[in-house]
Amino acid sequence: MIIGIDDTDSRSEGGCTTYIAAVLVEKLKNYGDPVGYPLLIRLNPNIRYKTRGNGAVAINIDTDNPKKVKRIVLAEVKSQSKLSDENTNPGVVFLNGISENLRNDLRSFSRCAIQDILRIEDAKHIINKYNIDSYEFKNGRGLIGALAAAGIASTGMSDHTFELIAYRRSDRVGTPREIDLRSIREADMRTYPRTWDTVDIANRTVVCAPHGNDPVLFGIRGEREGVIDAYNHIISEPVERSTLFLTNQGTDMHLVRSTIDQTADRRSYILNGVVCDMPRTICGGHVIFRITDPQSGSGIDCAAFEPTKNFRQIIRQLVPGDQVVVCGSVNSKTVHLEKIKIERLAARYEVRNPVCTCGRRMKSAGVGQGYRCKRCGDTADVPDRVLIERNLNCGWYEVPPCARRHIAKPLVRCVGDVHPGR
Ligand code: ATP
């Protein structure tokens, strides 16, 4: 039986859907055998209803007591959901005996949930078509994420990473987190690149611990052995429980290869283009430039926002003519940059007065009269064009860990010409 759950938490009142999964994994052990790891699936990061990272969870259990399992799951979701928040609309689905047709429908539904925007009716259509056991609270928007996570659990993922999440004791939730920062830095040094986004060295920030009133103490992202190793080196307040999730975080599953003229708001893309104006820093420290597609002639603005910190220094060095590939979400017809590949740097020239055979630089001989050397009298008609050295290398660059989306693939996972942000 695959159980999908989503939309239980609230920005103001706390809670966390992954915590419900962590508790259920323990409770359900008495009624069946877990199959694989619980899943933490990140869906389209541009959904306006999301609380934080648009995550949904799925648990797979081999049970001969499905009724009892359902009762426990629903009781847990009901008791832990922050139902008084109007934006909390939990959904739960139970998949049992999945036909080939259902698997195919789930595959495309889950892909859409990660890359596109769905309606509650889209989830209900599949639920009704296949008579799927499902439960909704309030408007049931959580059915979208619940079905998508359960769908991934049943169809598999082409790529995955892990996150080991440590949870706080309930009496501590809402108080400042007590974590030994030195132990976090050491855990990071010890395990990077098998773990990532634990700390942001350039921006002196701890990334793995949230700040809200949710039950998460910290979460270590990375490869399986790496996250366990890092976890064992972190000194902190007592951990109530910890759970290892298999996840699509760090996979870029949200990105769709496309062309500028085909983009739509609230989707995320990989786009080729040529820089067509000088990047400019606007109010708030955001850096904006425009790229065009030489084939269609269409153009789109790209933004490295202030929270992307040192990434903006790379962006500011772009000049018209640079060939790039940009990755990020499109909102208000602007690409919110997550990564950029500089494919080819445009040649930049500076115009200077010519150098005479005697080695001195000539002076202008007057408007329209070329140049003359003051010492030996030699003349020249045209100025020199001097190639300016670009202080930028080709390759992939990314926003720093403190600005990275859960689902974005960190460059430390990529091969080739990469400059991982750290
Ligand atoms: P957290 O990560 O802290 O658990 P969250 O950021 O995942 O919270 P939710 O509370 O789950 O946010 O709210 C997201 C809502 O958006 C859910 O109801 C989910 O079903 C819905 N949703 C997810 N993906 C899509 C999508 N592609 N199209 C439409 N709705 C979506």
CSV table of C-alpha atoms and ligand atoms in Angstrom, one decimal:
chain,number,residue,atom,x,y,z
A,1,MET,CA,0.0,0.0,0.0
A,2,ILE,CA,1.3,3.4,-1.0
A,3,ILE,CA,0.2,6.3,1.2
A,4,GLY,CA,0.5,9.9,-0.2
A,5,ILE,CA,0.1,12.9,2.1
A,6,ASP,CA,0.3,16.7,1.6
A,7,ASP,CA,-0.7,20.1,2.8
A,8,THR,CA,-0.9,19.7,6.5
A,9,ASP,CA,1.3,22.5,7.8
A,10,SER,CA,1.0,26.3,8.1
A,11,ARG,CA,3.4,29.2,7.9
A,12,SER,CA,2.1,30.8,11.1
A,13,GLU,CA,1.0,27.8,13.1
A,14,GLY,CA,3.9,25.4,12.3
A,15,GLY,CA,3.7,21.7,11.7
A,16,CYS,CA,5.4,19.8,8.9
A,17,THR,CA,4.2,17.1,6.5
A,18,THR,CA,7.5,15.3,6.7
A,19,TYR,CA,7.1,15.1,10.5
A,20,ILE,CA,3.8,13.3,10.1
A,21,ALA,CA,5.5,10.9,7.7
A,22,ALA,CA,8.3,10.3,10.3
A,23,VAL,CA,5.8,9.6,13.0
A,24,LEU,CA,3.8,7.3,10.8
A,25,VAL,CA,6.8,5.3,9.7
A,26,GLU,CA,7.3,4.4,13.4
A,27,LYS,CA,3.7,3.7,14.2
A,28,LEU,CA,3.0,1.7,11.1
A,29,LYS,CA,5.9,-0.7,11.8
A,30,ASN,CA,3.5,-2.6,14.1
A,31,TYR,CA,1.1,-3.3,11.1
A,32,GLY,CA,3.4,-4.1,8.3
A,33,ASP,CA,6.9,-3.9,6.8
A,34,PRO,CA,8.1,-0.6,5.3
A,35,VAL,CA,9.1,-0.9,1.6
A,36,GLY,CA,12.1,1.2,0.8
A,37,TYR,CA,12.5,4.7,2.3
A,38,PRO,CA,9.7,7.2,2.9
A,39,LEU,CA,9.7,9.7,0.0
A,40,LEU,CA,10.0,13.5,0.2
A,41,ILE,CA,8.9,14.8,-3.2
A,42,ARG,CA,9.4,18.5,-4.1
A,43,LEU,CA,6.7,19.7,-6.6
A,44,ASN,CA,6.5,22.8,-8.7
A,45,PRO,CA,8.4,25.4,-6.7
A,46,ASN,CA,6.2,28.2,-8.1
A,47,ILE,CA,2.9,27.2,-6.6
A,48,ARG,CA,1.4,30.2,-4.7
A,49,TYR,CA,-0.3,27.9,-2.1
A,50,LYS,CA,3.0,26.4,-0.9
A,51,THR,CA,4.0,26.9,2.7
A,52,ARG,CA,7.8,26.6,2.1
A,53,GLY,CA,9.3,24.2,-0.3
A,54,ASN,CA,6.2,22.6,-1.8
A,55,GLY,CA,7.0,19.2,-0.5
A,56,ALA,CA,4.7,16.1,-0.3
A,57,VAL,CA,5.4,12.7,1.2
A,58,ALA,CA,4.7,9.1,0.4
A,59,ILE,CA,5.2,5.9,2.4
A,60,ASN,CA,5.1,2.4,1.0
A,61,ILE,CA,4.1,-0.4,3.4
A,62,ASP,CA,3.6,-4.1,2.9
A,63,THR,CA,0.6,-4.8,5.1
A,64,ASP,CA,-2.2,-7.4,5.6
A,65,ASN,CA,-4.1,-4.9,7.8
A,66,PRO,CA,-4.9,-2.1,5.4
A,67,LYS,CA,-7.9,-0.9,7.4
A,68,LYS,CA,-5.9,-0.4,10.5
A,69,VAL,CA,-3.1,1.4,8.6
A,70,LYS,CA,-5.7,3.8,7.1
A,71,ARG,CA,-7.2,4.5,10.4
A,72,ILE,CA,-3.8,5.3,11.9
A,73,VAL,CA,-2.8,7.5,9.0
A,74,LEU,CA,-6.0,9.5,9.0
A,75,ALA,CA,-6.0,10.0,12.7
A,76,GLU,CA,-2.4,11.3,12.6
A,77,VAL,CA,-3.1,13.6,9.7
A,78,LYS,CA,-6.2,14.9,11.4
A,79,SER,CA,-4.6,15.5,14.7
A,80,GLN,CA,-1.4,17.1,13.4
A,81,SER,CA,-2.8,19.3,10.5
A,82,LYS,CA,-3.1,23.0,11.2
A,83,LEU,CA,-6.6,23.1,9.9
A,84,SER,CA,-7.5,26.5,11.3
A,85,ASP,CA,-5.1,28.0,8.7
A,86,GLU,CA,-7.2,28.7,5.6
A,87,ASN,CA,-4.3,27.8,3.4
A,88,THR,CA,-4.0,24.3,5.0
A,89,ASN,CA,-6.1,21.8,3.0
A,90,PRO,CA,-4.8,18.3,3.6
A,91,GLY,CA,-5.2,15.4,1.2
A,92,VAL,CA,-4.4,11.7,1.7
A,93,VAL,CA,-4.4,8.9,-0.9
A,94,PHE,CA,-4.0,5.2,-0.5
A,95,LEU,CA,-2.9,3.2,-3.6
A,96,ASN,CA,-3.3,-0.5,-3.7
A,97,GLY,CA,-2.9,-2.9,-6.6
A,98,ILE,CA,-1.8,-0.5,-9.3
A,99,SER,CA,-2.8,-1.3,-12.9
A,100,GLU,CA,-0.6,-0.4,-15.9
A,101,ASN,CA,-3.1,2.3,-17.0
A,102,LEU,CA,-3.1,3.9,-13.6
A,103,ARG,CA,0.7,3.8,-13.5
A,104,ASN,CA,0.8,5.6,-16.8
A,105,ASP,CA,-1.7,8.3,-15.7
A,106,LEU,CA,0.2,8.7,-12.4
A,107,ARG,CA,3.5,9.1,-14.3
A,108,SER,CA,2.2,12.1,-16.3
A,109,PHE,CA,0.3,13.5,-13.3
A,110,SER,CA,3.4,13.5,-11.1
A,111,ARG,CA,5.5,15.0,-13.9
A,112,CYS,CA,2.9,17.8,-14.2
A,113,ALA,CA,2.8,18.4,-10.5
A,114,ILE,CA,6.6,19.0,-10.6
A,115,GLN,CA,6.7,21.0,-13.8
A,116,ASP,CA,3.3,22.5,-14.3
A,117,ILE,CA,0.2,23.7,-12.5
A,118,LEU,CA,-2.7,21.4,-11.7
A,119,ARG,CA,-6.2,21.9,-10.5
A,120,ILE,CA,-7.8,20.0,-7.6
A,121,GLU,CA,-10.2,18.5,-10.3
A,122,ASP,CA,-7.2,17.0,-12.1
A,123,ALA,CA,-6.4,15.0,-9.0
A,124,LYS,CA,-10.0,14.1,-8.5
A,125,HIS,CA,-10.4,13.0,-12.1
A,126,ILE,CA,-7.8,10.3,-11.6
A,127,ILE,CA,-9.0,9.4,-8.1
A,128,ASN,CA,-12.6,8.8,-9.5
A,129,LYS,CA,-11.4,7.1,-12.7
A,130,TYR,CA,-9.5,4.5,-10.8
A,131,ASN,CA,-11.7,4.5,-7.6
A,132,ILE,CA,-8.6,5.4,-5.5
A,133,ASP,CA,-9.1,5.5,-1.7
A,134,SER,CA,-8.6,9.2,-0.8
A,135,TYR,CA,-9.5,11.6,2.0
A,136,GLU,CA,-9.6,15.4,1.8
A,137,PHE,CA,-9.9,17.9,4.5
A,138,LYS,CA,-11.5,21.3,3.7
A,139,ASN,CA,-11.0,22.1,0.0
A,140,GLY,CA,-8.7,19.1,-0.5
A,141,ARG,CA,-6.0,20.9,-2.4
A,142,GLY,CA,-3.5,18.6,-0.8
A,143,LEU,CA,-4.9,15.7,-3.0
A,144,ILE,CA,-2.7,17.1,-5.8
A,145,GLY,CA,0.6,16.7,-3.8
A,146,ALA,CA,-0.6,13.5,-2.1
A,147,LEU,CA,-1.4,11.8,-5.5
A,148,ALA,CA,1.8,13.1,-7.1
A,149,ALA,CA,4.0,11.8,-4.2
A,150,ALA,CA,2.2,8.5,-4.3
A,151,GLY,CA,2.5,8.4,-8.1
A,152,ILE,CA,6.3,8.8,-7.8
A,153,ALA,CA,6.4,6.1,-5.2
A,154,SER,CA,4.7,3.8,-7.6
A,155,THR,CA,6.5,4.7,-10.8
A,156,GLY,CA,10.0,5.5,-9.6
A,157,MET,CA,12.5,8.3,-10.2
A,158,SER,CA,15.3,8.5,-12.7
A,159,ASP,CA,17.4,10.4,-10.2
A,160,HIS,CA,17.3,10.8,-6.4
A,161,THR,CA,19.2,12.0,-3.4
A,162,PHE,CA,18.6,11.7,0.4
A,163,GLU,CA,17.7,14.0,3.2
A,164,LEU,CA,18.2,13.0,6.8
A,165,ILE,CA,15.8,15.1,9.0
A,166,ALA,CA,16.2,15.5,12.7
A,167,TYR,CA,13.1,16.6,14.6
A,168,ARG,CA,12.8,18.5,17.8
A,169,ARG,CA,11.1,17.4,21.0
A,170,SER,CA,7.6,18.9,21.2
A,171,ASP,CA,8.4,21.0,24.3
A,172,ARG,CA,11.2,22.7,22.3
A,173,VAL,CA,9.2,23.7,19.2
A,174,GLY,CA,8.9,27.4,18.9
A,175,THR,CA,12.1,28.1,21.0
A,176,PRO,CA,15.5,29.0,19.4
A,177,ARG,CA,17.3,25.9,18.1
A,178,GLU,CA,20.3,24.8,20.0
A,179,ILE,CA,22.9,23.4,17.5
A,180,ASP,CA,26.6,23.6,17.9
A,181,LEU,CA,27.6,25.6,14.9
A,182,ARG,CA,31.2,24.4,14.9
A,183,SER,CA,30.0,20.8,14.8
A,184,ILE,CA,27.9,21.7,11.7
A,185,ARG,CA,30.9,23.2,10.0
A,186,GLU,CA,33.0,20.2,10.8
A,187,ALA,CA,30.3,17.8,9.6
A,188,ASP,CA,30.2,19.8,6.4
A,189,MET,CA,34.0,19.8,5.9
A,190,ARG,CA,34.0,16.1,6.6
A,191,THR,CA,31.3,15.0,4.2
A,192,TYR,CA,31.2,17.6,1.3
A,193,PRO,CA,30.7,16.8,-1.6
A,194,ARG,CA,28.8,13.7,-0.4
A,195,THR,CA,26.5,16.2,1.3
A,196,TRP,CA,25.6,19.7,0.2
A,197,ASP,CA,23.7,22.8,1.3
A,198,THR,CA,24.6,22.2,5.0
A,199,VAL,CA,26.4,25.6,5.3
A,200,ASP,CA,27.0,28.5,2.9
A,201,ILE,CA,30.7,29.3,3.4
A,202,ALA,CA,30.9,32.4,1.2
A,203,ASN,CA,27.9,33.9,2.9
A,204,ARG,CA,28.6,32.6,6.5
A,205,THR,CA,25.2,31.0,6.9
A,206,VAL,CA,23.9,27.7,8.2
A,207,VAL,CA,21.5,26.4,5.6
A,208,CYS,CA,20.5,23.0,7.1
A,209,ALA,CA,18.5,24.4,10.0
A,210,PRO,CA,15.2,26.3,9.5
A,211,HIS,CA,14.2,29.3,11.7
A,212,GLY,CA,10.4,28.8,12.0
A,213,ASN,CA,8.2,27.2,14.6
A,214,ASP,CA,8.1,23.8,12.8
A,215,PRO,CA,9.4,20.6,14.4
A,216,VAL,CA,12.5,20.3,12.1
A,217,LEU,CA,15.8,20.7,14.0
A,218,PHE,CA,18.0,20.3,10.9
A,219,GLY,CA,18.1,18.4,7.6
A,220,ILE,CA,21.2,17.1,5.9
A,221,ARG,CA,21.0,16.7,2.1
A,222,GLY,CA,23.2,14.5,0.1
A,223,GLU,CA,24.1,11.0,-0.7
A,224,ARG,CA,23.0,8.3,1.7
A,225,GLU,CA,26.3,7.5,3.4
A,226,GLY,CA,27.2,11.2,3.5
A,227,VAL,CA,24.1,12.4,5.3
A,228,ILE,CA,24.4,9.7,7.9
A,229,ASP,CA,28.1,10.5,8.5
A,230,ALA,CA,27.3,14.2,8.8
A,231,TYR,CA,24.4,13.6,11.1
A,232,ASN,CA,26.6,11.6,13.5
A,233,HIS,CA,28.9,14.6,13.9
A,234,ILE,CA,26.3,17.2,14.7
A,235,ILE,CA,26.0,18.2,18.4
A,236,SER,CA,22.6,19.7,19.3
A,237,GLU,CA,19.7,19.8,21.7
A,238,PRO,CA,18.0,16.3,22.1
A,239,VAL,CA,16.6,14.9,18.9
A,240,GLU,CA,13.1,13.5,19.3
A,241,ARG,CA,13.5,11.3,16.2
A,242,SER,CA,15.3,11.4,12.8
A,243,THR,CA,14.2,10.0,9.5
A,244,LEU,CA,16.0,9.3,6.3
A,245,PHE,CA,14.0,10.3,3.2
A,246,LEU,CA,14.6,9.4,-0.4
A,247,THR,CA,13.9,12.5,-2.4
A,248,ASN,CA,13.9,14.3,-5.7
A,249,GLN,CA,15.7,17.2,-4.1
A,250,GLY,CA,18.8,18.2,-6.0
A,251,THR,CA,17.7,16.7,-9.3
A,252,ASP,CA,16.4,19.6,-11.4
A,253,MET,CA,13.3,17.6,-12.1
A,254,HIS,CA,11.3,20.9,-12.3
A,255,LEU,CA,13.3,22.2,-15.3
A,256,VAL,CA,11.9,21.8,-18.9
A,257,ARG,CA,14.1,22.4,-21.9
A,258,SER,CA,12.4,25.0,-24.0
A,259,THR,CA,12.8,28.1,-26.1
A,260,ILE,CA,12.1,31.7,-25.0
A,261,ASP,CA,9.0,32.2,-27.0
A,262,GLN,CA,7.4,29.0,-25.5
A,263,THR,CA,7.8,30.1,-21.8
A,264,ALA,CA,4.9,30.6,-19.4
A,265,ASP,CA,4.8,32.1,-16.0
A,266,ARG,CA,5.2,29.7,-12.9
A,267,ARG,CA,7.1,27.0,-14.8
A,268,SER,CA,10.8,26.4,-14.8
A,269,TYR,CA,13.0,26.2,-17.8
A,270,ILE,CA,16.4,25.6,-19.4
A,271,LEU,CA,16.8,28.3,-22.1
A,272,ASN,CA,19.5,29.1,-24.6
A,273,GLY,CA,20.1,32.7,-25.5
A,274,VAL,CA,22.5,35.5,-26.2
A,275,VAL,CA,23.0,38.4,-23.8
A,276,CYS,CA,21.7,41.5,-25.5
A,277,ASP,CA,22.2,44.3,-22.9
A,278,MET,CA,24.6,45.2,-20.1
A,279,PRO,CA,23.4,43.8,-16.7
A,280,ARG,CA,22.1,46.6,-14.5
A,281,THR,CA,21.6,46.6,-10.8
A,282,ILE,CA,18.2,48.0,-9.8
A,283,CYS,CA,16.8,49.2,-6.5
A,284,GLY,CA,17.1,46.4,-3.9
A,285,GLY,CA,20.4,45.1,-5.4
A,286,HIS,CA,18.7,42.8,-7.9
A,287,VAL,CA,20.7,42.4,-11.2
A,288,ILE,CA,18.8,42.2,-14.4
A,289,PHE,CA,19.8,41.5,-18.0
A,290,ARG,CA,18.1,40.4,-21.2
A,291,ILE,CA,18.7,37.5,-23.5
A,292,THR,CA,17.4,36.8,-27.0
A,293,ASP,CA,17.0,33.8,-29.1
A,294,PRO,CA,18.7,34.5,-32.4
A,295,GLN,CA,16.4,32.0,-34.2
A,296,SER,CA,13.0,33.4,-33.1
A,297,GLY,CA,14.2,36.9,-32.2
A,298,SER,CA,12.2,36.7,-28.9
A,299,GLY,CA,13.7,37.9,-25.7
A,300,ILE,CA,13.3,37.5,-22.0
A,301,ASP,CA,14.6,39.3,-18.9
A,302,CYS,CA,16.8,37.3,-16.5
A,303,ALA,CA,17.2,38.2,-12.8
A,304,ALA,CA,19.8,37.4,-10.2
A,305,PHE,CA,17.9,38.7,-7.1
A,306,GLU,CA,19.6,40.2,-4.1
A,307,PRO,CA,19.3,37.0,-2.0
A,308,THR,CA,21.5,35.3,-4.6
A,309,LYS,CA,24.4,37.3,-3.1
A,310,ASN,CA,27.8,36.6,-4.6
A,311,PHE,CA,26.2,34.9,-7.7
A,312,ARG,CA,25.4,38.5,-8.8
A,313,GLN,CA,29.1,39.2,-9.2
A,314,ILE,CA,29.2,36.6,-12.0
A,315,ILE,CA,26.1,38.0,-13.7
A,316,ARG,CA,27.4,41.6,-13.6
A,317,GLN,CA,30.4,40.5,-15.7
A,318,LEU,CA,28.2,39.4,-18.7
A,319,VAL,CA,28.3,41.6,-21.8
A,320,PRO,CA,26.2,41.8,-25.0
A,321,GLY,CA,27.1,38.9,-27.3
A,322,ASP,CA,27.8,36.3,-24.5
A,323,GLN,CA,26.2,33.0,-25.3
A,324,VAL,CA,24.5,31.5,-22.3
A,325,VAL,CA,22.1,28.8,-21.1
A,326,VAL,CA,19.9,29.9,-18.2
A,327,CYS,CA,18.0,27.8,-15.7
A,328,GLY,CA,15.2,29.0,-13.5
A,329,SER,CA,11.5,29.7,-13.0
A,330,VAL,CA,9.7,32.2,-15.1
A,331,ASN,CA,7.6,34.7,-13.1
A,332,SER,CA,6.2,38.0,-14.5
A,333,LYS,CA,8.0,37.2,-17.8
A,334,THR,CA,11.4,37.1,-16.0
A,335,VAL,CA,13.7,34.1,-15.5
A,336,HIS,CA,14.6,33.9,-11.8
A,337,LEU,CA,18.1,32.5,-12.2
A,338,GLU,CA,19.1,29.3,-10.5
A,339,LYS,CA,22.0,28.4,-12.7
A,340,ILE,CA,23.7,29.8,-15.7
A,341,LYS,CA,26.1,28.3,-18.2
A,342,ILE,CA,28.4,30.7,-20.0
A,343,GLU,CA,29.0,28.9,-23.3
A,344,ARG,CA,31.0,31.5,-25.2
A,345,LEU,CA,32.4,34.9,-24.1
A,346,ALA,CA,32.0,37.7,-26.6
A,347,ALA,CA,35.2,39.4,-27.7
A,348,ARG,CA,35.4,42.9,-26.1
A,349,TYR,CA,37.6,45.7,-27.6
A,350,GLU,CA,38.8,49.0,-26.3
A,351,VAL,CA,39.7,51.8,-28.8
A,352,ARG,CA,43.1,53.4,-28.0
A,353,ASN,CA,45.3,55.9,-29.8
A,354,PRO,CA,47.9,53.9,-31.9
A,355,VAL,CA,51.4,53.2,-30.7
A,356,CYS,CA,54.2,54.7,-32.8
A,357,THR,CA,57.3,52.7,-34.0
A,358,CYS,CA,59.2,54.6,-31.4
A,359,GLY,CA,57.1,53.0,-28.7
A,360,ARG,CA,55.2,56.1,-27.5
A,361,ARG,CA,51.4,56.5,-27.9
A,362,MET,CA,50.4,58.9,-30.6
A,363,LYS,CA,48.2,61.9,-29.9
A,364,SER,CA,45.1,63.0,-31.9
A,365,ALA,CA,46.1,65.3,-34.8
A,366,GLY,CA,42.8,67.1,-34.7
A,367,VAL,CA,39.2,66.2,-35.7
A,368,GLY,CA,39.3,63.9,-38.7
A,369,GLN,CA,43.0,64.2,-39.1
A,370,GLY,CA,44.2,60.9,-37.5
A,371,TYR,CA,47.0,60.6,-35.0
A,372,ARG,CA,50.6,62.0,-34.9
A,373,CYS,CA,53.6,61.0,-32.7
A,374,LYS,CA,54.8,64.1,-30.9
A,375,ARG,CA,58.4,62.9,-30.8
A,376,CYS,CA,59.1,61.5,-34.3
A,377,GLY,CA,56.2,63.0,-36.3
A,378,ASP,CA,55.0,59.6,-37.6
A,379,THR,CA,51.2,59.5,-38.3
A,380,ALA,CA,48.4,57.0,-38.4
A,381,ASP,CA,44.8,57.2,-39.8
A,382,VAL,CA,43.0,54.8,-37.5
A,383,PRO,CA,43.1,54.0,-33.7
A,384,ASP,CA,44.1,50.6,-32.3
A,385,ARG,CA,41.4,48.1,-31.3
A,386,VAL,CA,42.7,46.3,-28.2
A,387,LEU,CA,41.2,43.1,-27.0
A,388,ILE,CA,40.1,43.4,-23.4
A,389,GLU,CA,40.8,40.4,-21.3
A,390,ARG,CA,37.5,39.1,-19.7
A,391,ASN,CA,37.8,38.1,-16.0
A,392,LEU,CA,35.3,35.4,-16.4
A,393,ASN,CA,35.6,31.7,-17.4
A,394,CYS,CA,33.1,29.7,-19.4
A,395,GLY,CA,31.1,26.9,-17.6
A,396,TRP,CA,28.2,26.5,-15.2
A,397,TYR,CA,27.6,28.9,-12.2
A,398,GLU,CA,24.9,28.6,-9.6
A,399,VAL,CA,23.3,30.6,-6.8
A,400,PRO,CA,24.9,30.0,-3.4
A,401,PRO,CA,23.5,27.4,-1.0
A,402,CYS,CA,21.6,30.0,1.0
A,403,ALA,CA,19.5,30.9,-2.1
A,404,ARG,CA,19.2,27.4,-3.5
A,405,ARG,CA,15.8,25.7,-4.1
A,406,HIS,CA,15.4,22.2,-2.7
A,407,ILE,CA,14.7,20.7,-6.1
A,408,ALA,CA,17.6,22.5,-7.9
A,409,LYS,CA,20.5,20.2,-8.8
A,410,PRO,CA,23.7,21.6,-7.1
A,411,LEU,CA,26.7,21.8,-9.5
A,412,VAL,CA,28.6,19.6,-7.1
A,413,ARG,CA,26.4,16.7,-8.5
A,414,CYS,CA,27.3,17.6,-12.1
A,415,VAL,CA,30.3,16.7,-14.2
A,416,GLY,CA,32.1,18.9,-16.7
A,417,ASP,CA,32.9,22.6,-16.6
A,418,VAL,CA,31.3,23.5,-13.3
A,419,HIS,CA,31.9,26.2,-10.7
A,420,PRO,CA,30.0,24.9,-7.6
A,421,GLY,CA,28.8,27.6,-5.2
A,422,ARG,CA,29.9,26.8,-1.7
B,1,ATP,P1,6.1,22.0,3.4
B,1,ATP,O1,7.2,21.8,2.4
B,1,ATP,O2,6.5,22.8,4.6
B,1,ATP,O3,5.5,20.7,3.8
B,1,ATP,P2,4.7,23.1,1.3
B,1,ATP,O4,5.6,24.2,0.9
B,1,ATP,O5,4.8,21.7,0.8
B,1,ATP,O6,4.9,22.9,2.8
B,1,ATP,P3,1.9,22.8,1.2
B,1,ATP,O7,1.4,23.1,2.5
B,1,ATP,O8,2.1,21.3,0.9
B,1,ATP,O9,3.3,23.6,1.0
B,1,ATP,O10,1.0,23.5,0.1
B,1,ATP,C1,1.2,23.3,-1.3
B,1,ATP,C2,-0.1,23.0,-2.0
B,1,ATP,O11,0.0,23.1,-3.4
B,1,ATP,C3,-0.7,21.6,-1.7
B,1,ATP,O12,-2.1,21.7,-1.5
B,1,ATP,C4,-0.4,20.9,-3.0
B,1,ATP,O13,-1.3,19.8,-3.2
B,1,ATP,C5,-0.5,22.0,-4.0
B,1,ATP,N1,0.3,21.7,-5.2
B,1,ATP,C6,1.5,21.2,-5.2
B,1,ATP,N2,2.0,21.1,-6.5
B,1,ATP,C7,1.0,21.7,-7.3
B,1,ATP,C8,0.9,21.9,-8.7
B,1,ATP,N3,1.9,21.6,-9.5
B,1,ATP,N4,-0.2,22.5,-9.1
B,1,ATP,C9,-1.2,22.9,-8.3
B,1,ATP,N5,-1.1,22.7,-6.9
B,1,ATP,C10,0.0,22.1,-6.4
